[in-house]
Coordinates of C-alpha atoms and ligand atoms in Angstrom, one line a residue:
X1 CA 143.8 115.6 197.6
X2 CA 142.6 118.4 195.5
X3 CA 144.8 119.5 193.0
X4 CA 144.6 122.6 191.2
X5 CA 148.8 123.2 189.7
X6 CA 150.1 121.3 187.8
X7 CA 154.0 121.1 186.9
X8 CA 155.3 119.8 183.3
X9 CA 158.8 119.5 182.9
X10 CA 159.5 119.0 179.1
X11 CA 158.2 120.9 176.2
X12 CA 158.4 118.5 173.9
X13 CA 155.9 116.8 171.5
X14 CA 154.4 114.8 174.7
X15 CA 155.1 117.9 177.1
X16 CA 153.2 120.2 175.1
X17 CA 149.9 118.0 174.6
X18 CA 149.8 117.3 178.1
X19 CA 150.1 121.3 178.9
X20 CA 147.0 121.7 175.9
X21 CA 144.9 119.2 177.6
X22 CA 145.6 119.9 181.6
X23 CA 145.0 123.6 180.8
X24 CA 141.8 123.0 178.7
X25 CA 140.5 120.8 181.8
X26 CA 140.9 124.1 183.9
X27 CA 144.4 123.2 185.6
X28 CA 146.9 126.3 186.1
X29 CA 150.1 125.1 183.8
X30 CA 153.6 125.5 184.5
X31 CA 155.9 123.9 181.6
X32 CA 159.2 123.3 181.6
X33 CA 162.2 122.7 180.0
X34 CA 165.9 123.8 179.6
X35 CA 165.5 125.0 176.5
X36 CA 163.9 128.5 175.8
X37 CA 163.1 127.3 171.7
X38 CA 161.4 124.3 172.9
X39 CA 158.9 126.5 175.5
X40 CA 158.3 128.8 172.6
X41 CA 157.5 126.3 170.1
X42 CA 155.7 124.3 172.4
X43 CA 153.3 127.4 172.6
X44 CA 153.2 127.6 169.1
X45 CA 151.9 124.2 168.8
X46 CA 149.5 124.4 171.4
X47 CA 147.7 127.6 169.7
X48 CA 148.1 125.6 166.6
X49 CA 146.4 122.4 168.0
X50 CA 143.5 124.4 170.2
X51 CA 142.8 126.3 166.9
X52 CA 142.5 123.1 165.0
X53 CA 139.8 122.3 167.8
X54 CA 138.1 125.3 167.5
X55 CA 138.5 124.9 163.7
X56 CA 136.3 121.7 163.7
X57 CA 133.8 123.1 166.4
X58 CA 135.2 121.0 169.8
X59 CA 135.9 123.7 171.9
X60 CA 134.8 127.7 172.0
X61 CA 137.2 130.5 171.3
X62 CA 136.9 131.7 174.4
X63 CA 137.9 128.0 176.0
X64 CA 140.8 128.5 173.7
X65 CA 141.6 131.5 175.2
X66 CA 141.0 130.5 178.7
X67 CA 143.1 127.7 178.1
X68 CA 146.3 129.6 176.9
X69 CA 146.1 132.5 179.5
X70 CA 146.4 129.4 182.6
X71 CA 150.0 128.3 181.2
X72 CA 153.4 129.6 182.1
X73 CA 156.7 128.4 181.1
X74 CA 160.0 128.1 182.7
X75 CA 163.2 127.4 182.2
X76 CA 164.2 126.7 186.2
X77 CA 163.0 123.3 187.4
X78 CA 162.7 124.6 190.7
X79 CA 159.9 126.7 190.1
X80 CA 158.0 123.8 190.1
X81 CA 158.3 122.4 193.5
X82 CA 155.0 124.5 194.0
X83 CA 153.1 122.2 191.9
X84 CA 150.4 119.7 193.6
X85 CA 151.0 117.5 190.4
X86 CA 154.2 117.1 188.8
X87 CA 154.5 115.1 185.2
X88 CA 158.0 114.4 183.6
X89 CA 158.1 114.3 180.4
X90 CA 162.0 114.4 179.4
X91 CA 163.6 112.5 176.8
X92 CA 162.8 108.7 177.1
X93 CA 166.5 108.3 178.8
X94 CA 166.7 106.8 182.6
X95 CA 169.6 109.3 183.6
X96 CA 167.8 111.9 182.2
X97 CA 164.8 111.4 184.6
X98 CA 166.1 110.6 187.4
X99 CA 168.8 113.5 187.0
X100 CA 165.8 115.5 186.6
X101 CA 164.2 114.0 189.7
X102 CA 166.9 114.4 192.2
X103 CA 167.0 118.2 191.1
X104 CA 163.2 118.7 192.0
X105 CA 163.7 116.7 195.4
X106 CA 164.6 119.8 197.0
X107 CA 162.1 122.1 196.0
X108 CA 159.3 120.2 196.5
X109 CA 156.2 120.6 198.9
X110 CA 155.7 117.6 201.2
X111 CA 152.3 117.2 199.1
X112 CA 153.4 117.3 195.9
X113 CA 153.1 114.2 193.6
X114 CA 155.5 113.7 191.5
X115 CA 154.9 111.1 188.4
X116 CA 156.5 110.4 185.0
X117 CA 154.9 109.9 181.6
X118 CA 157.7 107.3 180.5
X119 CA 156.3 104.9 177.9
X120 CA 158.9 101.6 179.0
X121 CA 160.7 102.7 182.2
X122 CA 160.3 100.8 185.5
X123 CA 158.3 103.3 187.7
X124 CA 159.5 101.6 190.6
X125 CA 163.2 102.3 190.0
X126 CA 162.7 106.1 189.3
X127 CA 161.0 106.5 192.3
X128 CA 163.6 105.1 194.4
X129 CA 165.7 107.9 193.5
X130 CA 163.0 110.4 195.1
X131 CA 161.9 110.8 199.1
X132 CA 158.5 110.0 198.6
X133 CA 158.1 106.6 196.4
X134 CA 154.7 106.7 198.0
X135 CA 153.5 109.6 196.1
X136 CA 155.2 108.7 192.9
X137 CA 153.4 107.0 189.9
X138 CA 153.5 106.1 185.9
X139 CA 150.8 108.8 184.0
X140 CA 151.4 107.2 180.7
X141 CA 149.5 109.5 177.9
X142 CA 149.2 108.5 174.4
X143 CA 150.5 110.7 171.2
X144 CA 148.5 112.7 170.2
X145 CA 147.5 113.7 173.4
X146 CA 144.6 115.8 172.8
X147 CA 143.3 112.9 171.0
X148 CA 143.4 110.0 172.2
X149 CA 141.1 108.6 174.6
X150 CA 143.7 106.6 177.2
X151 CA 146.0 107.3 180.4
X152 CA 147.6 104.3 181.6
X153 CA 148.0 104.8 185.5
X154 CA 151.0 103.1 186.9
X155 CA 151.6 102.3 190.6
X156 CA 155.0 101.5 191.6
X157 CA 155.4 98.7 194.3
X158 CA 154.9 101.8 196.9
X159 CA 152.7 103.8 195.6
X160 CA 149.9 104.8 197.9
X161 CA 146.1 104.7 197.4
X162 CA 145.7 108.2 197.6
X163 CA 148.3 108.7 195.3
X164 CA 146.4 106.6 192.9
X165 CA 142.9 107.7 193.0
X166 CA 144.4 111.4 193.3
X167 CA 145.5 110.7 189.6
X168 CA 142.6 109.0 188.7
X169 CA 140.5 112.2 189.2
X170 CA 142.9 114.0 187.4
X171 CA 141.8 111.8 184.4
X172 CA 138.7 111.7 184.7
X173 CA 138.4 115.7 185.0
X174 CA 140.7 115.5 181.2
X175 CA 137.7 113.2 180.3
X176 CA 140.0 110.7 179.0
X177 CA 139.7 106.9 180.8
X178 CA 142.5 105.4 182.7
X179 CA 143.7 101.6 182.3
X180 CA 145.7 100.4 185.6
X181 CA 148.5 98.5 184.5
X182 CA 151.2 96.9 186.5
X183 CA 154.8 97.9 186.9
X184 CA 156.7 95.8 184.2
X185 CA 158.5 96.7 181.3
X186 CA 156.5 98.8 178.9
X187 CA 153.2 98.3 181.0
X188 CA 150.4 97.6 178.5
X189 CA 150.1 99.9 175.6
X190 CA 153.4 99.4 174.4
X191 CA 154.0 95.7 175.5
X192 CA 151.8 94.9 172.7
X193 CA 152.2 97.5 170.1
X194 CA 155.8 98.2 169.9
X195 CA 156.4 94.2 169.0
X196 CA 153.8 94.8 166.1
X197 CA 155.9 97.4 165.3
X198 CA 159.1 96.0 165.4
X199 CA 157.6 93.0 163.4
X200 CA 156.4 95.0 160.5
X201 CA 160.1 96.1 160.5
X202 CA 161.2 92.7 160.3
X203 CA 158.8 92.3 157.4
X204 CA 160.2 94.7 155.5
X205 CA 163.7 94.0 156.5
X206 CA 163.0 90.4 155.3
X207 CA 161.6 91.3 151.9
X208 CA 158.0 90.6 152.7
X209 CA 156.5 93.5 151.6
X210 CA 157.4 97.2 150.9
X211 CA 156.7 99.8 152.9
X212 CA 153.4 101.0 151.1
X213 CA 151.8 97.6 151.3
X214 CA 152.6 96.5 154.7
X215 CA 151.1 99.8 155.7
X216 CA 147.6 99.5 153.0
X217 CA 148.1 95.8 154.8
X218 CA 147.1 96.6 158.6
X219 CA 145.1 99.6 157.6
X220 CA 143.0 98.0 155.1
X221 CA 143.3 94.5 156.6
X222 CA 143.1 95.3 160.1
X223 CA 141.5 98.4 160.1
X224 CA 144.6 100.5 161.9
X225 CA 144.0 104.0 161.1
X226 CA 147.6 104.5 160.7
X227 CA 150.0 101.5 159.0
X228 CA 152.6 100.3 161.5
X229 CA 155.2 101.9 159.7
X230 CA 153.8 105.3 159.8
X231 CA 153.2 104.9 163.5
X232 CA 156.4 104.2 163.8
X233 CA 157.5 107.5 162.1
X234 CA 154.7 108.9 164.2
X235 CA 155.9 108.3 167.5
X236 CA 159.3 108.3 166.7
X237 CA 162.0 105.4 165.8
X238 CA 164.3 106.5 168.5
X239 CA 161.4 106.1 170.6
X240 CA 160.3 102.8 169.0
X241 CA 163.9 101.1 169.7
X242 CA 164.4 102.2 173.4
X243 CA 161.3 100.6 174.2
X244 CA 161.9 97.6 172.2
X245 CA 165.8 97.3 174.0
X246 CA 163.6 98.0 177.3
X247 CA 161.2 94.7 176.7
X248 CA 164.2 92.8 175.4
X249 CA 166.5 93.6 178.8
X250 CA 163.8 93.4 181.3
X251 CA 162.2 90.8 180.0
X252 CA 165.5 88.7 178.9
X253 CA 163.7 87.1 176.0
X254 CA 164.4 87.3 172.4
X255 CA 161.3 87.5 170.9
X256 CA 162.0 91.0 171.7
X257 CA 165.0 91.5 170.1
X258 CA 164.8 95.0 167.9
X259 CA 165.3 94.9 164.1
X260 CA 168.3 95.2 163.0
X261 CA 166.9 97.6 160.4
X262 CA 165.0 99.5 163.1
X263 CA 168.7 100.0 164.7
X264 CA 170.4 101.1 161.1
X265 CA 167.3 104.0 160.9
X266 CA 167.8 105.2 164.2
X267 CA 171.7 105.1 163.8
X268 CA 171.6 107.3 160.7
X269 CA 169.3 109.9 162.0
X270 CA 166.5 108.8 160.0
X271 CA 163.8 109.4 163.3
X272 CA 160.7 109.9 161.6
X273 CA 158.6 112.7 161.1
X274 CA 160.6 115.1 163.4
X275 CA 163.6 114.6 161.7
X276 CA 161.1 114.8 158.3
X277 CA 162.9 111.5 157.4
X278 CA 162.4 107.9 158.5
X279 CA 160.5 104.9 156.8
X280 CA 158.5 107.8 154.7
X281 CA 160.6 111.2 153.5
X282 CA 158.3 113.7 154.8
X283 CA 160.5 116.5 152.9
X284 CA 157.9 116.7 150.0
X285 CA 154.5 117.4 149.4
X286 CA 153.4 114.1 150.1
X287 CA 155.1 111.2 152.1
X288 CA 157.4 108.8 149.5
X289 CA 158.8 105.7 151.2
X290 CA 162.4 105.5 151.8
X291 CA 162.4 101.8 150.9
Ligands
CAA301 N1 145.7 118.3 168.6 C1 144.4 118.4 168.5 N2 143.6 117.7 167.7 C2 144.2 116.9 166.8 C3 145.6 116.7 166.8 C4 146.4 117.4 167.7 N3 147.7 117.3 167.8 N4 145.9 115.8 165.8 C5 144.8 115.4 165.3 N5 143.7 116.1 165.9 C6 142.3 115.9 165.6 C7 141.8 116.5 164.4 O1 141.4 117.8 164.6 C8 140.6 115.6 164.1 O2 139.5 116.0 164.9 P1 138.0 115.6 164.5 O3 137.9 114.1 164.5 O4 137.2 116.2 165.6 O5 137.7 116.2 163.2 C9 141.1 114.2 164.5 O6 142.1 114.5 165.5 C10 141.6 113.4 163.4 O7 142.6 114.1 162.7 P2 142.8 114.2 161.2 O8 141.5 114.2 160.4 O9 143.8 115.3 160.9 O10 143.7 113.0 160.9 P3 143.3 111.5 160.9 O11 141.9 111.2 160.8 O12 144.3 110.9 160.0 O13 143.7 111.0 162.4 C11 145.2 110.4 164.1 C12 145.0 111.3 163.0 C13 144.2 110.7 165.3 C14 146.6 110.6 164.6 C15 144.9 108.9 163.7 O14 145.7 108.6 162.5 C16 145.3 107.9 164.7 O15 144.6 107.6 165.6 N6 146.5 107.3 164.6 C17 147.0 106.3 165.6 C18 147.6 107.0 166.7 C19 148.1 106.1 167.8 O16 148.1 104.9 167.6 N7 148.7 106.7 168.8 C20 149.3 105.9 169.9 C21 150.7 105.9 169.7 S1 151.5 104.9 170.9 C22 151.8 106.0 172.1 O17 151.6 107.1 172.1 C23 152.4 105.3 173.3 C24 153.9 105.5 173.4 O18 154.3 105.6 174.5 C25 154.8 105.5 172.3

């Protein structure tokens, strides 16, 4: 199936680096979202990031510009049941999603695929909310979008082939590389990386080390281009614990059980970089741990 519109329902940090990177690859754009701040600021930071491309010599000024004039915004979700390709990217909450999905269900072409870029939720469940689990799949993208290399592809237990390789193009045209993973909770990416995460928590929750040399630790030791705990702040502790409390419930063992001191974070407000607080105070000049 050729696809050639592609619906983004979302504007946020995920939202709008899917829109940059879909409309660079030549795709006509329509983003979404209920707020009319987010769309604006979510074409803010797309001029921003293309211009930082241009910047360093990636991509032309006139592939910038190309790029900005194939995306629309909206703030009615049906507008996008014209869409050949639809990606979710809502707030990492299951009612959320599937309250978003049984709203599109009606306006959608019989063609349409409809997928969801949820980092932890079972792909299979949200498409049983939908009338067409055959043409519903996981398109898992990685923060930030317009630079990193992966798209984990996720099939639900109905997805259909077509569905799949329909995707698959789709990544390839991005020029990223896609990584098939199965339909379990937090798929492959984040099965493995939000433990590390939660277990440099642990270490500083424990006394191990402080925030500064557990992150110098893994970069300089491991050679992680960002410290756990940075990453954390990165992608968001919010974000960090749901998929930690996914692996823990789905998985029903307690080597997954979140940090208590991940929980206190996320419970005071303290987010990460959004919220310019979280295991570093972003408020400043430079970074200054909190801890
Ligand atoms: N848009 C476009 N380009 C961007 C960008 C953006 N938002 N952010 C950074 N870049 C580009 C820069 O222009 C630069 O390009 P060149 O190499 O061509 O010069 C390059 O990325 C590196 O950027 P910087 O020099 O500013 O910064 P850096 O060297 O410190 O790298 C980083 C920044 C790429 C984010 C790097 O620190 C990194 O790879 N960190 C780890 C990120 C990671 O692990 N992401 C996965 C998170 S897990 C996830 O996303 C799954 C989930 O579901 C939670």
């Amino acid at each position: 199936m050729d696809v050639h519109k592609i619906g983004i329902v979302g504007a946020g940090q995920m939202g709008n680096g899917i829109a940059h990177v879909m409309a660079l690859a030549g795709y006509d754009v329509l983003l979404n979202d209920v707020s009319a701040d987010a769309l604006s600021g979510a074409l803010d930071a797309i001029d921003r990031n293309l211009s930082r491309q241009v910047g360093r010599g990636k991509i032309s000024e006139e592939a910038k510009d190309q790029a900005v004039a194939r995306i629309s915004t909206t703030q009615t979700l049906s507008e996008l049941g014209r869409s050949d390709l639809i990606i979710e990217a809502a707030t990492e909450r299951e009612t959320i999603k599937q309250a978003i999905f049984e709203d599109l269900v009606p306006h959608l072409a019989s063609h349409t695929i409809l997928t969801s870029n949820t980092s932890s939720i079972s792909i299979t469940r949200l498409a049983s909310r939908t009338d067409r689990p055959e043409r519903f799949m996981g398109f898992h993208f990685m923060n930030p979008v317009p630079v990193m290399q992966l798209v984990e592809l996720i099939r639900g237990i109905a997805t259909d082939e077509e569905t799949f390789a329909t995707c698959k193009t789709v990544v390839d045209r991005l020029g990223k590389t896609a990584a098939s993973a199965e339909d379990f909770p937090a798929f492959i990416v984040n099965r493995i990386l939000m433990p590390m995460i939660n277990e440099a928590v642990y270490t500083l929750y424990e006394g191990v080390g402080s925030v500064q040399s557990i992150d110098s630790s893994m970069k300089l030791g491991a050679n992680h281009p960002m410290g756990p705990l940075e990453l954390a702040d990165f992608i968001g502790l919010d974000t960090c614990l749901a998929i930690m409390n996914v692996l823990h419930d789905g998985l029903a063992d307690t080597k997954y059980r979140p940090c208590p001191l991940l929980t206190k974070y996320v419970e005071a407000g303290w987010l990460g970089r959004k919220t310019q607080r979280g295991f570093y105070d972003y408020r400043g000049e430079v970074p200054v741990p909190t801890r």
